Rosetta silent file (secondary structure, phi, psi, omega in degrees, C-alpha in Angstrom):
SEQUENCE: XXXXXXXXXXXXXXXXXXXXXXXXXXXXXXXXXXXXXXXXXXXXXXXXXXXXXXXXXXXXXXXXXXXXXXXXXXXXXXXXXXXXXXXXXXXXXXXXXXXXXXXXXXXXXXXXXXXXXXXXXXXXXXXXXXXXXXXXXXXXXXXXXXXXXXXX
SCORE:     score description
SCORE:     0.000 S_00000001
   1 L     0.000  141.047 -176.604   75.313  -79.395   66.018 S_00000001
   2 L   -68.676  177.662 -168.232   76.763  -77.096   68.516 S_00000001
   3 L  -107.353   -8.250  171.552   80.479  -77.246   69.772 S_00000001
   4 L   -81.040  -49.747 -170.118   78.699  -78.145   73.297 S_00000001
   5 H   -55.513  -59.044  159.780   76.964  -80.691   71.882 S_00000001
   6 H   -61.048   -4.552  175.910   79.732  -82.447   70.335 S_00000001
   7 H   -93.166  -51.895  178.908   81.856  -82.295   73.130 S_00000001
   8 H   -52.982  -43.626 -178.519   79.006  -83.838   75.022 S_00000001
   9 H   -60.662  -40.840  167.312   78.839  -86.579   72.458 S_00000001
  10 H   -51.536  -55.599  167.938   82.405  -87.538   72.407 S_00000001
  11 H   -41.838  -30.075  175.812   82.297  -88.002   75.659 S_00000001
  12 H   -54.799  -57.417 -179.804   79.606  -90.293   75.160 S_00000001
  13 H   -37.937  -57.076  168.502   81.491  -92.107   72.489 S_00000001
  14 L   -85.099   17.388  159.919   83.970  -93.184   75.212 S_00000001
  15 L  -102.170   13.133  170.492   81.758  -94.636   77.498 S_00000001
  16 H   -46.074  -66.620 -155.025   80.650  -97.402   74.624 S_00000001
  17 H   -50.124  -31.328  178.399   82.932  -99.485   75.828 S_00000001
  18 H  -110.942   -1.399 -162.632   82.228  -99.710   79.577 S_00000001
  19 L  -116.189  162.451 -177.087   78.428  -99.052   79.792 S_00000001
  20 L  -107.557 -169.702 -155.479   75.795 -101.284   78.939 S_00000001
  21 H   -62.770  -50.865 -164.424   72.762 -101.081   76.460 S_00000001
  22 H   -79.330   -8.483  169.265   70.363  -99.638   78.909 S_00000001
  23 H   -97.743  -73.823 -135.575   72.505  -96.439   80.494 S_00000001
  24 H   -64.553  -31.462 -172.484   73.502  -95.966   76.741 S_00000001
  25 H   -92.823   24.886  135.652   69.694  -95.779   75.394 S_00000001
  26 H  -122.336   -3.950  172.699   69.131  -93.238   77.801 S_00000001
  27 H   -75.524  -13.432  152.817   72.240  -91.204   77.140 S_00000001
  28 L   -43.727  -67.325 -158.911   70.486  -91.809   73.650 S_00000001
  29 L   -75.532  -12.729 -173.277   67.271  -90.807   74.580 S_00000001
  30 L  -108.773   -1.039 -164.555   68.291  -87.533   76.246 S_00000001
  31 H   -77.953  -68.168  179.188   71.174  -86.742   73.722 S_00000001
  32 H   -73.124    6.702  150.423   67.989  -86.233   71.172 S_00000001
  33 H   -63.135  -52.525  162.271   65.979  -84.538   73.347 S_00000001
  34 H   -64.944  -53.068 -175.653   68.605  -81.712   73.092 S_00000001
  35 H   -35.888  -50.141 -135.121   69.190  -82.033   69.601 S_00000001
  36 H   -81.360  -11.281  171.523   65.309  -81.817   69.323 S_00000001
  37 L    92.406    5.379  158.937   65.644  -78.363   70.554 S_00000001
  38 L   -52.467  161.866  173.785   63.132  -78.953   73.946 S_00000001
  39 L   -59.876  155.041  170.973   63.266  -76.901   76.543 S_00000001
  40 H   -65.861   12.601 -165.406   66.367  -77.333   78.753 S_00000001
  41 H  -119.611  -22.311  171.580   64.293  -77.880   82.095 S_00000001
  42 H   -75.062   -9.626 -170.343   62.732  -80.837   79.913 S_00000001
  43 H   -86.741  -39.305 -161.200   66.259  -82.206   79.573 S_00000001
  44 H   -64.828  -69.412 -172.604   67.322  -80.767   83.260 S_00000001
  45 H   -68.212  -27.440  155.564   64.095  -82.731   84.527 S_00000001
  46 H   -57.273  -25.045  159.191   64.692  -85.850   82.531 S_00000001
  47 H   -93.879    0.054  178.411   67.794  -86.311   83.912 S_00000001
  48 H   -85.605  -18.656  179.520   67.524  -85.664   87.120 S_00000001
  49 H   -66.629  -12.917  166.006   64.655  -88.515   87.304 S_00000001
  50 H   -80.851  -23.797  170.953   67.122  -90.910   85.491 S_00000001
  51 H   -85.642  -10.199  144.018   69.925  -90.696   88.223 S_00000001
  52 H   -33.930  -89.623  159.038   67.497  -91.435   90.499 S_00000001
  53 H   -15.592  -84.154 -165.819   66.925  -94.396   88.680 S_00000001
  54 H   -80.169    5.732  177.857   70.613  -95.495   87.687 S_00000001
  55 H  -123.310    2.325 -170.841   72.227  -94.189   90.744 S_00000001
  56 L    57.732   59.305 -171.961   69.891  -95.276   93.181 S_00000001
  57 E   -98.592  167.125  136.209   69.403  -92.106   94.719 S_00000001
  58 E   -28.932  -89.122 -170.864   66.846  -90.604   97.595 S_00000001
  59 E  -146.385  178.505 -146.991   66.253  -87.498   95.302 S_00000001
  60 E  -161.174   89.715  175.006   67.589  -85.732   93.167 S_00000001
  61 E  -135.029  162.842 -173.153   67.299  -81.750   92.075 S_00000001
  62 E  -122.752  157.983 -173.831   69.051  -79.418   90.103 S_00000001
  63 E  -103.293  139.279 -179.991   70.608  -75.838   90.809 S_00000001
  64 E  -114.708  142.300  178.623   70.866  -72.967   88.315 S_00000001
  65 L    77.150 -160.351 -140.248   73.873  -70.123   89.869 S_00000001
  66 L   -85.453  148.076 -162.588   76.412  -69.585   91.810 S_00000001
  67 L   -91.765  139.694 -173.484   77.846  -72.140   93.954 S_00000001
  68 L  -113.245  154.850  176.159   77.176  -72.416   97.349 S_00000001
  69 L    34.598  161.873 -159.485   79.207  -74.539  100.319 S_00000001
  70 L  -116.495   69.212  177.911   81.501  -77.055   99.047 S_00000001
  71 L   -35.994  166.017  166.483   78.954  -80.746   98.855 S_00000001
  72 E   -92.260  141.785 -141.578   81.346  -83.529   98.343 S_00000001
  73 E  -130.243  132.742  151.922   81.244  -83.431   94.104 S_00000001
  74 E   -81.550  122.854 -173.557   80.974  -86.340   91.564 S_00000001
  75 L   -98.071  175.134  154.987   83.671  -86.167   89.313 S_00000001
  76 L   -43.844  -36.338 -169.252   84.435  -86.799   85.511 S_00000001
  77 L  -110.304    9.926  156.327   85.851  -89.785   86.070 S_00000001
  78 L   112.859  -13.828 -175.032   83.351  -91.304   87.882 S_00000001
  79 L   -74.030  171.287 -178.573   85.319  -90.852   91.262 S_00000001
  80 E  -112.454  128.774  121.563   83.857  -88.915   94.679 S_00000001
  81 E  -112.609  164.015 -171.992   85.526  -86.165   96.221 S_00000001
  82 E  -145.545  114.596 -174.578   84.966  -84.387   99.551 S_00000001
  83 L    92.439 -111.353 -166.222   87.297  -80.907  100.353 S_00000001
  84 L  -114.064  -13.366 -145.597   90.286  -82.018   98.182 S_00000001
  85 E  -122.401  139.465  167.268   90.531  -85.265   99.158 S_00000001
  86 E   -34.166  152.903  155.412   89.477  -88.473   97.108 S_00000001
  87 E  -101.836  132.786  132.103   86.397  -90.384   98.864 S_00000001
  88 L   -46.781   99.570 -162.501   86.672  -93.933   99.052 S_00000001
  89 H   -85.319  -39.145 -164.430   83.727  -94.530   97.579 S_00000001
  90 H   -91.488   13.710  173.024   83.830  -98.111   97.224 S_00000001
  91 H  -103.090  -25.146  171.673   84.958  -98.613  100.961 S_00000001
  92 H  -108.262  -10.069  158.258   83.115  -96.081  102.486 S_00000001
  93 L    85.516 -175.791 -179.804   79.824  -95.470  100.407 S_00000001
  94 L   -91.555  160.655  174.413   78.755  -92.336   99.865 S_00000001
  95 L   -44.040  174.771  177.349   79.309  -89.618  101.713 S_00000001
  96 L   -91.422  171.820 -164.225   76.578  -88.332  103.931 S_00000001
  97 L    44.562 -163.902  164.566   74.519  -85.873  102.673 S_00000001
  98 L   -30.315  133.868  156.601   74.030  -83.914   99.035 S_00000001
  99 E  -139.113 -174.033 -141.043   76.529  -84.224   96.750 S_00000001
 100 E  -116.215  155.688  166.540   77.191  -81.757   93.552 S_00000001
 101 E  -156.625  111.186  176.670   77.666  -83.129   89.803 S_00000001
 102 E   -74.358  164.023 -157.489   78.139  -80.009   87.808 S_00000001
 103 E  -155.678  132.234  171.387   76.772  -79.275   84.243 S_00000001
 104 E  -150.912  161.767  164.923   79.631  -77.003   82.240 S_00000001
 105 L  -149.211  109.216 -143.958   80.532  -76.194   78.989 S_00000001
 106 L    47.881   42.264 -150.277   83.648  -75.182   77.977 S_00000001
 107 L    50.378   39.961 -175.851   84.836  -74.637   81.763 S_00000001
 108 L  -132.146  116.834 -172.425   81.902  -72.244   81.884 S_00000001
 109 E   -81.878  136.126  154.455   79.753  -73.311   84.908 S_00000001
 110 E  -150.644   16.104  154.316   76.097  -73.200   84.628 S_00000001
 111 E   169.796 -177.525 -172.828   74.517  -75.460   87.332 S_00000001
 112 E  -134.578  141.182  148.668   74.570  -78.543   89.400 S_00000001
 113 E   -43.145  170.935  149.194   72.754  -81.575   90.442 S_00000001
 114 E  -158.993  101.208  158.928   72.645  -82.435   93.804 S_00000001
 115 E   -53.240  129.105  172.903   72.384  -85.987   94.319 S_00000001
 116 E  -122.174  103.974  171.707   70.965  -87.378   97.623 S_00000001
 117 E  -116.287  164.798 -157.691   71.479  -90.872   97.820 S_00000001
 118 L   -51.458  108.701  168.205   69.523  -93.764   99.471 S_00000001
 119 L   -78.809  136.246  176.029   71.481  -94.277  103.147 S_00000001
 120 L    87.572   40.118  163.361   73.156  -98.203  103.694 S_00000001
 121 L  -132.272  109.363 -165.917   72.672  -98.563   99.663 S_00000001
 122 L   -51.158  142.840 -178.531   76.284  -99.338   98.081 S_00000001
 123 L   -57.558  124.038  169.039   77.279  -96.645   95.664 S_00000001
 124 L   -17.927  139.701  148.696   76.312  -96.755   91.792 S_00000001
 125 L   -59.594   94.183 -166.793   79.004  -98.888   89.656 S_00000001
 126 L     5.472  -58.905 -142.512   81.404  -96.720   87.966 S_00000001
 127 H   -87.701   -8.831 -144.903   79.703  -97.299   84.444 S_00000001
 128 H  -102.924  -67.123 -178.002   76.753  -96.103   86.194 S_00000001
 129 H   -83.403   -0.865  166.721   78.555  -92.967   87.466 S_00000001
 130 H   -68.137  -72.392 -170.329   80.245  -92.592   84.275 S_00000001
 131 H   -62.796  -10.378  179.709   76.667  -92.039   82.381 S_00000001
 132 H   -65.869  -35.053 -160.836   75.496  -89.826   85.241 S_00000001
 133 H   -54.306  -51.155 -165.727   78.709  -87.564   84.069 S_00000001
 134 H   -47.170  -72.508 -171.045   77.793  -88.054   80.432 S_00000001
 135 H   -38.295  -52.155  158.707   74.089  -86.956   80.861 S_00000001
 136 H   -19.599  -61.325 -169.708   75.149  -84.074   82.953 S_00000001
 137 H   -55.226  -36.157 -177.056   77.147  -82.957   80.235 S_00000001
 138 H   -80.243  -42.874  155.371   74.617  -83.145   77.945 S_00000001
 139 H   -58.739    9.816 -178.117   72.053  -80.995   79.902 S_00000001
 140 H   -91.978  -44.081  169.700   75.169  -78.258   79.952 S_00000001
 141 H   -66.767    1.090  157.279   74.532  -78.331   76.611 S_00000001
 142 H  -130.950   21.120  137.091   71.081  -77.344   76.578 S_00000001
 143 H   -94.955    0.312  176.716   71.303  -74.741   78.773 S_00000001
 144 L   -71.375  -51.822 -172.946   74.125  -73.623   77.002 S_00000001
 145 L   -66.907   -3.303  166.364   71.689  -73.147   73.564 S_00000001
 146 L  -131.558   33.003  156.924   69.221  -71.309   75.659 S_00000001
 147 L   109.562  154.786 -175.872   71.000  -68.632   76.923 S_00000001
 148 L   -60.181  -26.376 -175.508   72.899  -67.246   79.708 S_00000001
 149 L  -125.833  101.375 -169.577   69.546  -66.939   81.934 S_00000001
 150 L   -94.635  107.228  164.393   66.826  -69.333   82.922 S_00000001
 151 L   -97.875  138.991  167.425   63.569  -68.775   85.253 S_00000001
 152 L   154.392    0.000    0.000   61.945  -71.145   86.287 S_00000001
């Protein structure tokens, strides 16, 4: 197992505790899709159609390169921000428009989501936005295993 991979997993490991069976059997089901050694655009596209699903989004696509304008960003810890500044998420919903959830590995960027969610539909529950982080993490790790450059 890679040093991505396991970092993706640990992370996993410490959302047992807050997430429930069904976000964990898909952080399951996509954990061994990278292990299995698929392509990364099947992992990239499996997850973005599961935050759809668990985050209630609009849509959902992902970015490969360099970052452009500064979306309000889904964080690690399950939090929103927009500029610098915390979003109230759970008083104010989500921001309008796109917002970024980054896929890294080792503080090495190497693309983003961009979440669009559903407007006047209350914001995922933290354990929710927790497993979006995890899965994220876990597609950084399978574009990490297939190289610095992707087309497609």
């Amino acid at each position: 197992m890679a040093v991505s991979q396991l970092v993706a997993h640990a992370r996993t490991l410490k959302l047992v505790t807050i997430t429930d069976a069904a976000l964990l059997a898909r952080i399951h089901d996509t954990a061994n899709l990278v292990q299995s050694g698929a392509s990364p655009y099947a992992a990239v596209d499996q997850v973005r159609r599961q935050f759809v699903e668990i985050l209630g989004l609009r849509g959902c696509r992902f970015e490969h390169g360099t970052l452009l304008g500064r979306p309000p960003r889904l964080e690690q810890d399950g939090s929103v921000t927009a500029g610098r500044a915390h979003w109230p998420l759970e008083q104010d919903g989500w921001p309008d428009g796109e917002i970024e959830l980054r896929t890294s590995v080792g503080g090495r960027y190497l693309g983003r989501f961009m979440l669009l969610p559903e407007p006047g539909i209350a914001p995922a529950p933290l354990q929710s936005r927790l497993a979006a982080v995890s899965l994220a993490d876990h597609v950084g790790a399978a574009l990490d295993t297939a190289g610095p450059v992707l087309d497609g």
